[in-house]
PDB file of C-alpha atoms in Angstrom:
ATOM      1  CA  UNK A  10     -31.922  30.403  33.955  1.00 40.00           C
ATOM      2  CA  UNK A  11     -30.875  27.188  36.029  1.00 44.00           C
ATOM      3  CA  UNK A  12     -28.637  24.558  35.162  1.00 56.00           C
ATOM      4  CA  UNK A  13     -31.628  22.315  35.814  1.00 77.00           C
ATOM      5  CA  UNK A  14     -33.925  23.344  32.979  1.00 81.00           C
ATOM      6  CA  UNK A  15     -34.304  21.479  30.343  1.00 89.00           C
ATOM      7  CA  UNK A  16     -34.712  23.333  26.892  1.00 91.00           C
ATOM      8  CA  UNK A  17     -36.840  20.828  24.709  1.00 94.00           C
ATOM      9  CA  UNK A  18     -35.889  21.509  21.283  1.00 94.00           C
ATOM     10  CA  UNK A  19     -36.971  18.021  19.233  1.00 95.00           C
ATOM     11  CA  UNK A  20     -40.495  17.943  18.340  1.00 95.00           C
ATOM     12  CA  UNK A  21     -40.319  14.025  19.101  1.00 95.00           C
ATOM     13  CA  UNK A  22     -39.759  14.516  23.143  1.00 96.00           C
ATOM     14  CA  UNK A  23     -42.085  17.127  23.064  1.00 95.00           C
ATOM     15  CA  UNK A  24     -44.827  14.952  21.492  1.00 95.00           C
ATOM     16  CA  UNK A  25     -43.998  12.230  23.933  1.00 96.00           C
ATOM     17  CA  UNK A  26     -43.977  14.520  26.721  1.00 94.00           C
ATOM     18  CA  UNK A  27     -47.271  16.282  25.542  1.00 94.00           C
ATOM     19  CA  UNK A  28     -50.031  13.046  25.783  1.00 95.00           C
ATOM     20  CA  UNK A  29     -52.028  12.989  28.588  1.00 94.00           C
ATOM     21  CA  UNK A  30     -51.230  10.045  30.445  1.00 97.00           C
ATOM     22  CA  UNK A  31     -47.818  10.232  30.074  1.00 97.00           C
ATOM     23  CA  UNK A  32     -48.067  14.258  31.194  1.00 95.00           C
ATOM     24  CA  UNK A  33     -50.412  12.822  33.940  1.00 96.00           C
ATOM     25  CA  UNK A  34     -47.948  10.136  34.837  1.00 97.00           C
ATOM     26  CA  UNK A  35     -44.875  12.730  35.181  1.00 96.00           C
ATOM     27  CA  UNK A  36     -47.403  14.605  37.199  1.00 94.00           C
ATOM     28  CA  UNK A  37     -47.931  11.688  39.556  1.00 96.00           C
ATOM     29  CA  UNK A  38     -44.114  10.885  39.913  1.00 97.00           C
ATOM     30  CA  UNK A  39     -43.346  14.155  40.264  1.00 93.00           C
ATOM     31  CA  UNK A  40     -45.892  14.697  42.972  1.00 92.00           C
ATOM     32  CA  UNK A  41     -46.026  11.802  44.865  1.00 94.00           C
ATOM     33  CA  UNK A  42     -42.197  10.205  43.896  1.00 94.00           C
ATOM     34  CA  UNK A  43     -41.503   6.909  42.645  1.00 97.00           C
ATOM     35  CA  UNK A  44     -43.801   4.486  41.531  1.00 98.00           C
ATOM     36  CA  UNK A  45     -44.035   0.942  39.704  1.00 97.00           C
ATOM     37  CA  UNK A  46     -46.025   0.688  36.520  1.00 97.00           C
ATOM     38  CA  UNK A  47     -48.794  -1.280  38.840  1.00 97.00           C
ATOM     39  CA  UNK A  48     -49.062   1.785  41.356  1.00 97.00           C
ATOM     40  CA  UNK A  49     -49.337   3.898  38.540  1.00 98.00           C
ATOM     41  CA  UNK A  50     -52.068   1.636  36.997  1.00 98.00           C
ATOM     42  CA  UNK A  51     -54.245   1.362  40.063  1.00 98.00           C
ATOM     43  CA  UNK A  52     -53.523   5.359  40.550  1.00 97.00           C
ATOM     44  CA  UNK A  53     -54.630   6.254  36.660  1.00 97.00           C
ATOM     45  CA  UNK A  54     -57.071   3.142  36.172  1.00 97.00           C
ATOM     46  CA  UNK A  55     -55.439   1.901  32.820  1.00 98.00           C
ATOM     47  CA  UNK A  56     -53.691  -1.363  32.537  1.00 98.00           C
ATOM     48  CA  UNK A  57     -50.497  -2.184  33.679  1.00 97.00           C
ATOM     49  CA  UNK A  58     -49.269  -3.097  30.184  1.00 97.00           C
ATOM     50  CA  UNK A  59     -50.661   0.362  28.498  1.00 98.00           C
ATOM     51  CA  UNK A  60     -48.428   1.968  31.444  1.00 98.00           C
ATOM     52  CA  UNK A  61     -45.520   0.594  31.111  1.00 98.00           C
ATOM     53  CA  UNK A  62     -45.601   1.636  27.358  1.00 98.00           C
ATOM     54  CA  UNK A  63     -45.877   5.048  28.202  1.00 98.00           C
ATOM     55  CA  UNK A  64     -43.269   4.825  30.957  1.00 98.00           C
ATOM     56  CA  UNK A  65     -40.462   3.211  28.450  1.00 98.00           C
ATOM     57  CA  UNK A  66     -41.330   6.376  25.671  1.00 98.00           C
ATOM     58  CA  UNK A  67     -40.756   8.718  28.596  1.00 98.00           C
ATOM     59  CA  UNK A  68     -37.854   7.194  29.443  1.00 98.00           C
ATOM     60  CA  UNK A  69     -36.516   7.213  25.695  1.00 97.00           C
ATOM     61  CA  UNK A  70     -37.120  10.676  26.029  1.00 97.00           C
ATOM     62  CA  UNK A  71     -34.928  11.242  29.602  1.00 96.00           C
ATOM     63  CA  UNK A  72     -37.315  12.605  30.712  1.00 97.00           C
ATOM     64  CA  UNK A  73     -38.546   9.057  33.423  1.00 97.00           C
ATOM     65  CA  UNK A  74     -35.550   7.013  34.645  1.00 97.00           C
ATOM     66  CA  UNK A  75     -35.417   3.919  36.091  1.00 96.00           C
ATOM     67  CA  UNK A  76     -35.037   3.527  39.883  1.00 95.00           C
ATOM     68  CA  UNK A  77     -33.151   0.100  40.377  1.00 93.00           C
ATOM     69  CA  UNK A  78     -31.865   1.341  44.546  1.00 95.00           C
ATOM     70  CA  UNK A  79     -35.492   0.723  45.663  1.00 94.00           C
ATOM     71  CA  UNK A  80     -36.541  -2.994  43.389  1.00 92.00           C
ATOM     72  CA  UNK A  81     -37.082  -5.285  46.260  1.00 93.00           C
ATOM     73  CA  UNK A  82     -35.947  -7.996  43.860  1.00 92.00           C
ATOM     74  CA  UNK A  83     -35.093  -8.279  39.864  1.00 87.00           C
ATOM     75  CA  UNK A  84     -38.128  -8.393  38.691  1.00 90.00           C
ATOM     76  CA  UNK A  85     -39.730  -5.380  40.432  1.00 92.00           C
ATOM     77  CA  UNK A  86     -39.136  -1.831  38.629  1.00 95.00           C
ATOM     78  CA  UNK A  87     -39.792   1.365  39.788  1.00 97.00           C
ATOM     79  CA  UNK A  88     -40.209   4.600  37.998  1.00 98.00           C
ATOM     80  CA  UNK A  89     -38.879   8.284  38.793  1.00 97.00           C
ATOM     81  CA  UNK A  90     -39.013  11.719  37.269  1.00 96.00           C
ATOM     82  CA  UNK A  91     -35.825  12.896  35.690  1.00 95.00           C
ATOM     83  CA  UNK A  92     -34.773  16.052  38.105  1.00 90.00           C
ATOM     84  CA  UNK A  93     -35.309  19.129  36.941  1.00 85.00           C
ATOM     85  CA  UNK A  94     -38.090  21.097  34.765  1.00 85.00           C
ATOM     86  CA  UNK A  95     -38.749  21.647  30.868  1.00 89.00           C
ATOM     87  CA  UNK A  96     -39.663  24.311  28.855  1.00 88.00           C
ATOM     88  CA  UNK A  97     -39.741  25.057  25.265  1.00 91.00           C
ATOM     89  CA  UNK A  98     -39.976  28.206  22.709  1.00 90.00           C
ATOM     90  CA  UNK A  99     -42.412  27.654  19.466  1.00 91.00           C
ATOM     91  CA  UNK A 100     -39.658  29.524  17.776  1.00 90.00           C
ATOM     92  CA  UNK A 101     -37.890  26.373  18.371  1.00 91.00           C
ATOM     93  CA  UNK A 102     -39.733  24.047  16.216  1.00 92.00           C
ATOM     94  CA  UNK A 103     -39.907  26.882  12.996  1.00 85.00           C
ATOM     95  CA  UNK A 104     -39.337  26.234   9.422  1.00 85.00           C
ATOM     96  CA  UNK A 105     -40.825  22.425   9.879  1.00 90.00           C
ATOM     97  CA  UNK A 106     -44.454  22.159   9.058  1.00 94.00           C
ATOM     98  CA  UNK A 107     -44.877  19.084  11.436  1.00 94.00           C
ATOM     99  CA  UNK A 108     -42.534  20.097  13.884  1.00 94.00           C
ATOM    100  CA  UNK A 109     -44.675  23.624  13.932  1.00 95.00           C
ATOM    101  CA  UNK A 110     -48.369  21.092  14.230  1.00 95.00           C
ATOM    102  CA  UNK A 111     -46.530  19.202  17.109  1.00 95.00           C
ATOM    103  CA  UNK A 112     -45.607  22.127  19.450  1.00 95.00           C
ATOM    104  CA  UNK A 113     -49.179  24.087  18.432  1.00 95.00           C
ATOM    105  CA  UNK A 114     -50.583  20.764  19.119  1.00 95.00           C
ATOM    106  CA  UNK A 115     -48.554  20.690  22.636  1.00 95.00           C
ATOM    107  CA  UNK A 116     -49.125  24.219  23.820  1.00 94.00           C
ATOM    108  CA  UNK A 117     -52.880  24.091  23.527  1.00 95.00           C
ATOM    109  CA  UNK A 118     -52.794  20.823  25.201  1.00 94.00           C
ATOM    110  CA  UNK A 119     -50.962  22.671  28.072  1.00 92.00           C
ATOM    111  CA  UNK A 120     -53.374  25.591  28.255  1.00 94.00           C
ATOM    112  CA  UNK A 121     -56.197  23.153  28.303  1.00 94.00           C
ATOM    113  CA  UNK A 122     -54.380  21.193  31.313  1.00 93.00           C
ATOM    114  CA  UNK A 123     -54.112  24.282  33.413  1.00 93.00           C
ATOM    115  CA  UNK A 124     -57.366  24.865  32.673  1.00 94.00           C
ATOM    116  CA  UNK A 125     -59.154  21.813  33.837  1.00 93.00           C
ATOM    117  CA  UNK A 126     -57.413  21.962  37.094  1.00 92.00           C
ATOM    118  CA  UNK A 127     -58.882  25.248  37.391  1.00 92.00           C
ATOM    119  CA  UNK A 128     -62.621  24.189  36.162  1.00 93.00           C
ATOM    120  CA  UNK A 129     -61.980  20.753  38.977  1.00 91.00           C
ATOM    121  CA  UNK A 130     -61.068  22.724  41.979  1.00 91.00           C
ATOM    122  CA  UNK A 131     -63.984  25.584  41.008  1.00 89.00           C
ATOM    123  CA  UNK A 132     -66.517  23.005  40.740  1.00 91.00           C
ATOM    124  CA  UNK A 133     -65.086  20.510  43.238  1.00 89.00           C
ATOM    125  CA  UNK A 134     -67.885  20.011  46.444  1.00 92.00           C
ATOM    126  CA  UNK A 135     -68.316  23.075  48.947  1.00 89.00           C
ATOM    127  CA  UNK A 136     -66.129  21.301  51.607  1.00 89.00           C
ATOM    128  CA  UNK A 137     -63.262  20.752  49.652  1.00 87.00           C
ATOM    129  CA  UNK A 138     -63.105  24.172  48.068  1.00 87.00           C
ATOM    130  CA  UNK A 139     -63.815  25.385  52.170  1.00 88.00           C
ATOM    131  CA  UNK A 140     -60.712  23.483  53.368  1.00 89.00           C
ATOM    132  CA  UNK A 141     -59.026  25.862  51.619  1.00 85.00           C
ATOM    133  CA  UNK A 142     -59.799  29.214  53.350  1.00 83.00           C
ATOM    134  CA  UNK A 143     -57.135  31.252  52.392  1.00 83.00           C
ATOM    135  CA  UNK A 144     -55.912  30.377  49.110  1.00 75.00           C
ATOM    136  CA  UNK A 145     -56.213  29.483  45.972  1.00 84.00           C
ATOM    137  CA  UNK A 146     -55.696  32.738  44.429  1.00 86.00           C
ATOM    138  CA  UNK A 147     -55.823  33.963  41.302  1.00 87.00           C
ATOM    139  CA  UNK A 148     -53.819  36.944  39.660  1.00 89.00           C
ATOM    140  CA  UNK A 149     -53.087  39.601  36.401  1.00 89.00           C
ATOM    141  CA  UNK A 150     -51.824  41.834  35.229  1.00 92.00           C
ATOM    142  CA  UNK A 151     -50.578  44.214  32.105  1.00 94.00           C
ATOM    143  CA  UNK A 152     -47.237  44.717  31.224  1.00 95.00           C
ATOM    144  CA  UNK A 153     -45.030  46.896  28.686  1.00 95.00           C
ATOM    145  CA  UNK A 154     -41.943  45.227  27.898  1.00 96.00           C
ATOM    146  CA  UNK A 155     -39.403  44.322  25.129  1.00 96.00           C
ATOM    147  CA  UNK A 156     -38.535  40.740  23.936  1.00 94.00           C
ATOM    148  CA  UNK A 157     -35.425  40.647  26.164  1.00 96.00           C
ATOM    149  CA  UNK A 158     -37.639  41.679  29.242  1.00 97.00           C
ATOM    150  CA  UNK A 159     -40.064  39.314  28.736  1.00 95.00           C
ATOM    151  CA  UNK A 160     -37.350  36.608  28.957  1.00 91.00           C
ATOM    152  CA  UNK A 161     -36.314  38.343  32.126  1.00 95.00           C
ATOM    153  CA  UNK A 162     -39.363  38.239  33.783  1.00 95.00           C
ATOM    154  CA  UNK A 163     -40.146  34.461  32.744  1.00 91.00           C
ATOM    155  CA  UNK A 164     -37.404  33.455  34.422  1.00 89.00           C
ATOM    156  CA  UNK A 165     -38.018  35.415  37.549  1.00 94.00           C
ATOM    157  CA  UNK A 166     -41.487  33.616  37.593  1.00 93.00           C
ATOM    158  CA  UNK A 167     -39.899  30.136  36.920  1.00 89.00           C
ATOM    159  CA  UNK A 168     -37.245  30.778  39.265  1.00 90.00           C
ATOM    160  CA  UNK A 169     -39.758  31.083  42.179  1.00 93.00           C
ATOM    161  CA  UNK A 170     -41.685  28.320  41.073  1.00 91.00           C
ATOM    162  CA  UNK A 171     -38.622  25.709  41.376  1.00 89.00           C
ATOM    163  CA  UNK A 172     -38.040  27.367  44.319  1.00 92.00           C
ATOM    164  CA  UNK A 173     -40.669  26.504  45.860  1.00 93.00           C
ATOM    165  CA  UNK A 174     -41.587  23.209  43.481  1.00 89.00           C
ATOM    166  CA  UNK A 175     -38.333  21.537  44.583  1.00 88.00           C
ATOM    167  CA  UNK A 176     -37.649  22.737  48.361  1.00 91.00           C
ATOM    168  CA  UNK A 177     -36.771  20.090  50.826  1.00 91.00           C
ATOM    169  CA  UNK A 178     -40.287  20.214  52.898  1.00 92.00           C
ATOM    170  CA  UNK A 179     -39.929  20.697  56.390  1.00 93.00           C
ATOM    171  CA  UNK A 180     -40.746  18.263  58.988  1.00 94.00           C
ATOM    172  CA  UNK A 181     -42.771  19.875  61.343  1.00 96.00           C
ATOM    173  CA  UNK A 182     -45.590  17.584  61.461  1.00 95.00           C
ATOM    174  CA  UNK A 183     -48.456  19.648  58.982  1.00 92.00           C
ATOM    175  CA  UNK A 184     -49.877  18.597  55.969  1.00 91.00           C
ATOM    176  CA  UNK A 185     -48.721  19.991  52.486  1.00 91.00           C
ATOM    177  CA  UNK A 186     -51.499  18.767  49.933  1.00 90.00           C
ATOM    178  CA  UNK A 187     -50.490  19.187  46.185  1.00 91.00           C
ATOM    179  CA  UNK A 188     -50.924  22.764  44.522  1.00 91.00           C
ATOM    180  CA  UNK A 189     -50.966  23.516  40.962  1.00 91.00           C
ATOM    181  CA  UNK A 190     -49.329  26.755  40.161  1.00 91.00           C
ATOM    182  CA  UNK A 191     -49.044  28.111  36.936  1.00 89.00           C
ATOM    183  CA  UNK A 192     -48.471  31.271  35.050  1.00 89.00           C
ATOM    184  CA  UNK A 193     -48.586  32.498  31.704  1.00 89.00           C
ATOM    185  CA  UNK A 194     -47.629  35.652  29.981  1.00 88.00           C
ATOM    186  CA  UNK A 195     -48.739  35.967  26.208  1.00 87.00           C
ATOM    187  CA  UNK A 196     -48.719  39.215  23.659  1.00 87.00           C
ATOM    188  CA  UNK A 197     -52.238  40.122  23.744  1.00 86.00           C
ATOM    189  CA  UNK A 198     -54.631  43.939  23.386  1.00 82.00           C
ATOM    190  CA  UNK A 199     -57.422  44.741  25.996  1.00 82.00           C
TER     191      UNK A 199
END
């Protein structure tokens, strides 16, 4: 697996990382680059204040940094997304009852993200769904594999993901609106 993705392995960053505005904020940054806490109040309709709250526990958490190169004076601050992706294992956060709560809690929080973008784009208006003509797309499938393969073929699917998540977009004057992509593979019977 890359250099560039983060194992999160303390229950505490995962928690931070796992509320919904702050996941929605890293979403924002991470989509449309960086922000201050008033863009990102104006873009999520909560108060500046409540922002930058969530912005300075992602940021105890590496996983938001500071961007001082683009303040137009001292007292403007912009936000960025730490580089890189995270992942984590539930079989990191064993053996603690609270620890085990907080990455249950985080997973199903996940699923139910990925869901509702699902649920918004299937109910969005006809248009939008029309401007779309070719994709989204939706796919499944069974497979037979050990523990070890499983790994294997996780990071074959994250792999292309970064791939195309973090290539340099060309400039050849079309629009590229945002895409959420996700997959899944879970031990399960038909």
């Amino acid at each position: 697996m890359s250099d560039d993705v983060r194992q999160i392995t303390d229950s505490r960053v995962l928690a931070a990382m796992s509320h919904p505005l702050r996941r929605r904020l890293m979403d924002i940054l991470r989509v449309d680059g960086p922000a201050t806490a008033s863009m990102l109040a104006e873009r999520t309709g909560q108060a500046v204040g409540n922002i930058s709250h969530h912005l300075h526990v992602l940021a105890a958490c590496d996983l938001v940094a500071e961007a001082p190169e683009l303040a137009r004076d001292k007292r403007e601050r912009w936000w960025q997304r730490v580089p890189g992706a995270t992942r984590w294992s539930a079989s990191d956060f064993g053996g603690d009852s609270a620890s085990e709560a907080i990455e249950l809690a985080a997973s199903s929080l996940g699923l139910e993200r990925q869901v509702a973008f699902v649920r918004a784009y299937l109910t969005a208006p006809e248009p939008e769904r029309d401007s779309w003509p070719t994709g989204p797309f939706s796919t499944d499938t069974w497979l037979r594999v050990t523990d070890a393969e499983l790994a294997e073929f996780a990071a074959e699917v994250i792999a292309l993901h970064r791939r195309w998540g973090d290539r340099q977009l060309p400039d050849d004057g079309q629009e590229r609106r945002p895409v959420f992509a996700f997959a899944r593979a879970v031990p399960a019977q038909p």
